[in-house]
XYZ file of C-alpha atoms in Angstrom:
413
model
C 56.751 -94.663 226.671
C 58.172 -92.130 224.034
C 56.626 -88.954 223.283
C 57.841 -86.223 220.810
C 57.925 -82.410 222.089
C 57.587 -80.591 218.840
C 56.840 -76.976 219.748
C 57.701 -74.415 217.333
C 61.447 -72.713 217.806
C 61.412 -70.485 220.711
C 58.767 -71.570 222.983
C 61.204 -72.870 225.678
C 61.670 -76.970 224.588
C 65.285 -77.406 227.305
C 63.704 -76.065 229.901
C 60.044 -77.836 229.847
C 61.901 -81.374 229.505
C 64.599 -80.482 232.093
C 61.276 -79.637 234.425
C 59.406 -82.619 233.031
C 62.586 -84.969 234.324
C 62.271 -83.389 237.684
C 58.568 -84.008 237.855
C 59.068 -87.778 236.937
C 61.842 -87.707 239.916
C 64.247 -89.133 236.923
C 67.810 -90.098 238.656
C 69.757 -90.966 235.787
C 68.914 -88.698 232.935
C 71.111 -89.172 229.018
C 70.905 -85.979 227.286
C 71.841 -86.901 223.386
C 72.027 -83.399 221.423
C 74.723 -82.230 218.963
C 78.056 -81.693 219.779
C 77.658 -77.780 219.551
C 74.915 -77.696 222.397
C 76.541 -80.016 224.923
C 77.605 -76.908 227.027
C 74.265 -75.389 226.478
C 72.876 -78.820 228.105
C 74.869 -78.696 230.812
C 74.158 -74.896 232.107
C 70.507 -75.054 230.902
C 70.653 -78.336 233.202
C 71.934 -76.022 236.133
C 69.557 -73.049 235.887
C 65.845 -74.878 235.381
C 66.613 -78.691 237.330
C 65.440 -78.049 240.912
C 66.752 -80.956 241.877
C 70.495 -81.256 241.888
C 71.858 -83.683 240.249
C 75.395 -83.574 239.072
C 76.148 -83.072 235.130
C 79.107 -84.587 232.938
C 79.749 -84.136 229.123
C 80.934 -87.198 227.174
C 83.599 -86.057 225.323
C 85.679 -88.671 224.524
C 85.165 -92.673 223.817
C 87.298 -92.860 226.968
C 85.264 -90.992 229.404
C 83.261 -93.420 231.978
C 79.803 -93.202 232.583
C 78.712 -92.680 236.418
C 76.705 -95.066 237.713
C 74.887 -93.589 240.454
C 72.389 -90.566 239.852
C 73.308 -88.415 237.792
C 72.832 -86.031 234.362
C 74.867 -87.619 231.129
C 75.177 -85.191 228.166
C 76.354 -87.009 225.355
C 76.673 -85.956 221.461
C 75.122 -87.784 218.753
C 78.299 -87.913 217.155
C 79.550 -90.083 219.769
C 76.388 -92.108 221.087
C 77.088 -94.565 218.333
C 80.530 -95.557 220.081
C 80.976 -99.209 220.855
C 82.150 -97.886 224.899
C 80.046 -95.610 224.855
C 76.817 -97.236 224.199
C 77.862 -100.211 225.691
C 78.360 -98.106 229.399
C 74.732 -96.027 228.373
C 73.105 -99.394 228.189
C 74.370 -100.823 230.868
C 73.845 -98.026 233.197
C 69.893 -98.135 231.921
C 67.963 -94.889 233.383
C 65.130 -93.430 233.705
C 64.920 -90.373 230.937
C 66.349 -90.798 227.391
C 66.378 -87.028 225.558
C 66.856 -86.603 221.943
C 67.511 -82.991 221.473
C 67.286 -81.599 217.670
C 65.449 -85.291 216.705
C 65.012 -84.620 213.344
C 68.771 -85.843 213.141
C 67.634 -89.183 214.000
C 65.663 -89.644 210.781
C 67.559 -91.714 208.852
C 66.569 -95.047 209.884
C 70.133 -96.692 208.407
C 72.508 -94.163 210.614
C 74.366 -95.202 213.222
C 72.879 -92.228 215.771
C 69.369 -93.490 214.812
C 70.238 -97.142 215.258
C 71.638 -96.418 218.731
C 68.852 -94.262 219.849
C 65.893 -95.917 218.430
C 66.724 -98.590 216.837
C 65.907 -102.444 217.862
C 68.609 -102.753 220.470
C 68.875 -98.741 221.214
C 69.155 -96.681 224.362
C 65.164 -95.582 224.256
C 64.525 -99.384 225.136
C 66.732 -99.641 228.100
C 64.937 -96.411 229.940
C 61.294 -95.341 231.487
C 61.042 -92.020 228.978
C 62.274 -91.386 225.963
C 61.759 -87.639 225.039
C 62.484 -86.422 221.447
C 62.287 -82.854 220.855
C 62.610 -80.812 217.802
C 60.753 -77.495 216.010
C 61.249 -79.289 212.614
C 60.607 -83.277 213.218
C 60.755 -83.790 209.676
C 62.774 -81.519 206.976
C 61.973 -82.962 203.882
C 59.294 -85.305 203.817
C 56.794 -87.808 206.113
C 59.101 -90.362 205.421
C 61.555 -89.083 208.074
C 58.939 -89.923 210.784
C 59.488 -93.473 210.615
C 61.993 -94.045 212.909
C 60.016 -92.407 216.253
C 56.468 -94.130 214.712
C 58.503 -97.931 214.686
C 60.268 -96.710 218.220
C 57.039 -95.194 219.737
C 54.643 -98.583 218.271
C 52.625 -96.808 215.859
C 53.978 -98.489 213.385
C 54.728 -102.536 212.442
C 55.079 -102.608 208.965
C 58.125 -102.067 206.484
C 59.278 -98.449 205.482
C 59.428 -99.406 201.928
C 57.916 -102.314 200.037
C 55.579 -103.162 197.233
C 52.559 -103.229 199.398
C 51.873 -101.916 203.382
C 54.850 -100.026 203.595
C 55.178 -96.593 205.289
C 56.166 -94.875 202.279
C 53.487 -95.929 200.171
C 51.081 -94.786 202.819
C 52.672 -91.397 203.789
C 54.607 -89.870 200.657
C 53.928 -89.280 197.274
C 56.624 -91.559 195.284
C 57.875 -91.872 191.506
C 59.913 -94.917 190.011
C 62.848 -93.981 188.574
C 65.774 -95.308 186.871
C 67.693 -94.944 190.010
C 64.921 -96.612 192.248
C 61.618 -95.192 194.377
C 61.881 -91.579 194.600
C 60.266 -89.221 197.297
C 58.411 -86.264 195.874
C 55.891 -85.176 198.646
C 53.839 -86.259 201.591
C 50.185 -88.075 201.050
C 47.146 -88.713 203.972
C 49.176 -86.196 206.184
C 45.771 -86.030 208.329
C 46.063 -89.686 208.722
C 49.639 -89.285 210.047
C 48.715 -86.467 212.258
C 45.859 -88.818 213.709
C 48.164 -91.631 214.301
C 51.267 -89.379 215.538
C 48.738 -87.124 217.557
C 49.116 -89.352 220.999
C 52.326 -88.665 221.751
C 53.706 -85.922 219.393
C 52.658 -82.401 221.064
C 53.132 -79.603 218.518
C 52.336 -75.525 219.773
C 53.131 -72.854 217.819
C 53.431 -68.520 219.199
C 49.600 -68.981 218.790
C 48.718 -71.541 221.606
C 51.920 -69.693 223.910
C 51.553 -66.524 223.330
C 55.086 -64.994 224.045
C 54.755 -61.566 223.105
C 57.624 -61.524 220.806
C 58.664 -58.629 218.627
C 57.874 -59.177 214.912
C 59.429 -61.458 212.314
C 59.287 -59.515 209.393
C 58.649 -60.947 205.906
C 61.616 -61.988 204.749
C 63.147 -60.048 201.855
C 65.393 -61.255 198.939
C 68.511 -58.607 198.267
C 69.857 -59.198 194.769
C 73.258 -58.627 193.880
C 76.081 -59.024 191.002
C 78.322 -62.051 191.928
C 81.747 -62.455 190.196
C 80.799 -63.146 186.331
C 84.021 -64.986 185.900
C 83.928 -67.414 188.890
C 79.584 -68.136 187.833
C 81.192 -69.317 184.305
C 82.583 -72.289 185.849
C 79.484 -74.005 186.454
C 78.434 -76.572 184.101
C 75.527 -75.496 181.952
C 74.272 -79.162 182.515
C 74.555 -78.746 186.071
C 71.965 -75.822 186.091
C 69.565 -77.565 184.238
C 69.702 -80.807 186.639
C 68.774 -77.786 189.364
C 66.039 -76.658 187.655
C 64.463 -79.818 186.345
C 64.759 -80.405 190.473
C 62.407 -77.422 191.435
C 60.097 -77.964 188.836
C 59.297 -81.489 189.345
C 60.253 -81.514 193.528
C 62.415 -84.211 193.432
C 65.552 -83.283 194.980
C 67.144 -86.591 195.063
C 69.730 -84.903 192.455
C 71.602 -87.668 191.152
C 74.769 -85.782 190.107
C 75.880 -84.648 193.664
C 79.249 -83.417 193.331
C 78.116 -81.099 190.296
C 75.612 -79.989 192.164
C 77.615 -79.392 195.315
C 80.354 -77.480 193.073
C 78.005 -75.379 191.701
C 76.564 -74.198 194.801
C 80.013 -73.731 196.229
C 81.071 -71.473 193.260
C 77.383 -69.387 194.078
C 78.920 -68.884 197.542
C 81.624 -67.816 196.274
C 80.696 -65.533 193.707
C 78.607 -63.290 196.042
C 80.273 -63.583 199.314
C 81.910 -60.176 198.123
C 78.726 -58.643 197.876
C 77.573 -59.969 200.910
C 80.454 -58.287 203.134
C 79.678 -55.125 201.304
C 76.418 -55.330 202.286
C 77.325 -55.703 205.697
C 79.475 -53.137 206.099
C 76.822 -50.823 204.870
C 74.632 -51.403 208.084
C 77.370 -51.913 210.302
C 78.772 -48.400 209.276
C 74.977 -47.551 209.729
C 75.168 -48.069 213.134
C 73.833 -51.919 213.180
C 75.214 -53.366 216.677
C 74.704 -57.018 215.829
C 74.588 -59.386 212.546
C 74.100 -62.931 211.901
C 75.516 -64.294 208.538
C 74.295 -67.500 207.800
C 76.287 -69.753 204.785
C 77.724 -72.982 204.043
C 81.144 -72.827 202.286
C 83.887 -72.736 203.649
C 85.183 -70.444 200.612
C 81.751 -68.134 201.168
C 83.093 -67.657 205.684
C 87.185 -67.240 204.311
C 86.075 -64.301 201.794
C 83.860 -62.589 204.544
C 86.143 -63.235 207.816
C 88.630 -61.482 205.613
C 86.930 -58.636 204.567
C 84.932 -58.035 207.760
C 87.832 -58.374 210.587
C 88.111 -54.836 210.801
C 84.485 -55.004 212.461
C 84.934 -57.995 214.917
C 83.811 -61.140 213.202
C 83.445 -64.996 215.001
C 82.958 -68.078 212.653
C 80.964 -70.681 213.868
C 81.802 -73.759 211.798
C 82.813 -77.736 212.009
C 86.607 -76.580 212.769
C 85.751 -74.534 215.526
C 86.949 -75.862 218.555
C 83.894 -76.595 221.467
C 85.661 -73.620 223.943
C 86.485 -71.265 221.137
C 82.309 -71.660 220.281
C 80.826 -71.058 223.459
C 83.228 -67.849 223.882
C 82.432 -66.310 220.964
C 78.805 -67.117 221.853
C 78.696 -65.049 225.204
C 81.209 -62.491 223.615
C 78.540 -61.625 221.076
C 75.404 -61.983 223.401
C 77.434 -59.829 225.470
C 76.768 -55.844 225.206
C 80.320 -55.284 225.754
C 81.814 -57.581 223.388
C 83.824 -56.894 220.707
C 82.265 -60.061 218.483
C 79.593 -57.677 216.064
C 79.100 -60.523 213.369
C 78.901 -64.169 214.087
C 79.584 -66.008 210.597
C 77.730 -69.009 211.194
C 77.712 -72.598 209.758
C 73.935 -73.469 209.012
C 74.333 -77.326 210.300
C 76.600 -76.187 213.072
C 75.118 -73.109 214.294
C 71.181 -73.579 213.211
C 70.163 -75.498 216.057
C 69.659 -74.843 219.688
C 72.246 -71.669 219.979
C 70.341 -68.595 221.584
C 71.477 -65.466 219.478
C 69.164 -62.503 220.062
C 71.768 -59.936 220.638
C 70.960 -60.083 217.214
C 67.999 -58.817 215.277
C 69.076 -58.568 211.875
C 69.975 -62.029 210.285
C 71.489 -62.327 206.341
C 71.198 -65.902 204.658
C 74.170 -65.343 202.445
C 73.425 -68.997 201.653
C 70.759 -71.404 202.515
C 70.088 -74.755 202.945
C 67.593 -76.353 200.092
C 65.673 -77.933 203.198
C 63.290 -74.556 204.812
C 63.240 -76.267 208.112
C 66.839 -75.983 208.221
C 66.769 -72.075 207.187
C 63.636 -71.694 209.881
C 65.877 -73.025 212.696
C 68.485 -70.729 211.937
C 66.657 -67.587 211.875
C 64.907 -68.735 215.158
C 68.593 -68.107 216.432
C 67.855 -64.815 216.879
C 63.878 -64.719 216.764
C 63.068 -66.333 220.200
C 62.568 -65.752 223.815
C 64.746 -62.758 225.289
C 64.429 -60.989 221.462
C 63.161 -57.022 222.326
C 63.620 -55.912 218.851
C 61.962 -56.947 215.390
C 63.777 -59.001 213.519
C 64.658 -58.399 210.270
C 65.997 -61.002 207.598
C 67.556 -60.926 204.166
C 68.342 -63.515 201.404
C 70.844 -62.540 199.478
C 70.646 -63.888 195.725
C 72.598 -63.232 192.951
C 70.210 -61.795 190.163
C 69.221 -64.517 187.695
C 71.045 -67.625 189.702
C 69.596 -71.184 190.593
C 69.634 -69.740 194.295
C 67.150 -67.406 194.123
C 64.912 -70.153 191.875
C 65.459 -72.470 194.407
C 64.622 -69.997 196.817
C 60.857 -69.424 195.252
C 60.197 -72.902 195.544
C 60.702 -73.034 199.404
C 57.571 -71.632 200.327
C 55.315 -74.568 198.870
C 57.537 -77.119 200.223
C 57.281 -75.746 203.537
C 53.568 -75.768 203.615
C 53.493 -79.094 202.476
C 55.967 -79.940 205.719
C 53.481 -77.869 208.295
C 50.905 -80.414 207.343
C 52.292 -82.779 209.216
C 51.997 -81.875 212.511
């Protein structure tokens, strides 16, 4: 059977699966997550398991599977490996988890292929367990994958008549093909996910955390000459974007340029504005971005105040030191720069309660799981949060148009 654990961020998702294995008396247990929470696996494995069982990281294509009983943690980066997916399959099991699931939503990716696709790991093992706050970022589409895996589903994802898309998602033809602009009969989908997808939010487990407070947008001045490289046709392909929904954005690079320069225009601002509440007395910051332009202009100017960068070059040891160094009291890591699709999953970061999106992603779900870094169990204080938008930019317009497509998402499960 497979079953999808989609409780809101916060509300304890490691530890009820790592107690739900033990209760199913699973022996061999595959833990797929991303690379960044492999060591969280492994001691979250440690502290809730009653049971024993000995852990081991896949690091490598090289490493060797253990046959007998036994916890594997492997990334999804690597689960697609010829050796290693030929050892996982062979060694069979009796628990398949898929941490941060809404990874596997692609149904053409190699991660999802080896996970839940026609010859994947979920069919070689008792339980597959997906678990995610944020099952799908974009649109009902992205649920395909687990409906096929789980049997809900039979039919194509896209075709001229009984496909998935059709049913779920509001659609447009286009030059360029069928476009996705929305979600359609999301009660229908609820009813037909609603067996085995369990959704709770703070409301059904009360946790008694301090507040989230409404998030506020700081606007700034970003460099004038660095915003005059962006192509005025560029700006308009973002707008026409938020105004019609469909995000598909054919010119990628342009658009990926100009929300590079963006970063880069008001990183300066952004490490001014930190250094105002630091020298305030702030203990602990989280600066979310993207860039790697936006983290060099900020590491720079904030090194005086102890700054860690979580990003894709950051070696596995060197991110779960700076990690404890800043949940530590004592440690001399104040502000944790942090990569939104390397640090917005799974981390726990509530030595922090103030959080600054000094860019975001255009997906909310992405910008909800990084603020539930520090918003979670173990926060005492209110947490406060900040997007920082240069005044007049396609940032802060994109920003405005979050809100509608993340109620549209929440209707989903």
């Amino acid at each position: 059977p497979i079953a999808y654990l989609a409780d809101v961020m916060g509300l304890g998702k490691t530890a009820q699966l790592i107690r739900a294995c033990d209760l199913v008396q699973a022996e061999r247990v595959t833990v797929v997550c991303p690379a960044i929470l492999l060591e969280n696996w492994r001691r979250e494995y440690g502290r809730f398991s009653y049971v024993g069982l000995p852990v081991m990281l896949l690091r490598t294509g090289k490493d060797k599977v253990p046959a007998g009983p036994s916890v594997v943690i492997v990334s999804d980066a690597l689960v697609h490996s010829d050796k290693v997916r030929k050892q996982l399959l062979d060694r069979a099991g009796d628990v398949l988890i898929i941490d941060e699931a809404h990874r596997v939503k692609d149904r053409r990716a190699q991660r999802t292929k080896a996970t839940l696709g026609k010859w994947g790991l979920c069919h070689k093992v008792e339980h597959t367990w997906l678990s995610s706050g944020t099952p799908a970022l974009n649109h009902a589409g992205e649920m395909y994958p687990f409906c096929v895996a789980a049997g809900l589903w039979k039919g194509p994802y896209d075709a001229p008549v009984g496909s998935f898309v059709l049913e779920y998602c509001e659609t447009v033809r286009t030059q360029y093909g069928l476009k996705i602009l929305g979600n359609r009969n999301a009660d229908k989908l609820r009813a037909l996910m609603a067996p085995v997808l369990l959704r709770r939010t703070l409301d059904d487990v009360p946790l008694d955390l301090p507040e989230l407070l409404e998030p506020q947008t700081l606007y700034v001045q970003g460099d004038a000459k660095l915003l005059q490289d962006i192509e005025p046709e560029t700006l308009e392909a973002i707008e026409h974007a938020r105004l019609t929904g469909d995000w598909s954005l054919r010119e990628t690079p342009a658009i990926a340029t100009a929300r590079r320069i963006i970063g880069a225009a008001k990183a300066g601002a952004v490490a001014d504005l930190a250094k105002l509440e630091l020298d305030a007395g702030l203990d602990r910051l989280l600066i979310f971005g993207i860039h790697r332009s936006f983290f060099d202009v900020l590491a720079r100017e904030l090194a005086a105040y102890g700054v860690g960068l979580l990003n894709g070059d950051t070696p596995k040891p060197e991110r779960e030191r700076l990690v404890n160094d800043f949940q530590n009291p004592a440690g001399t890591t104040r502000i944790l720069l942090c990569q939104i699709t390397v640090a917005g999953a799974g981390l726990n970061l509530t030595a922090a309660s103030r959080v600054m999106m000094g860019e975001w992603a255009w997906t909310p779900a992405e910008n909800d799981q990084a603020i539930a870094r520090s918003h979670r169990r173990g926060q005492t204080r209110p947490v406060r949060v900040s997007y920082v938008s240069i005044a007049g930019s396609v940032d802060g317009r994109v920003s405005t148009a979050e809100g509608d497509k993340r109620k549209r998402l929440l209707e989903l499960y």
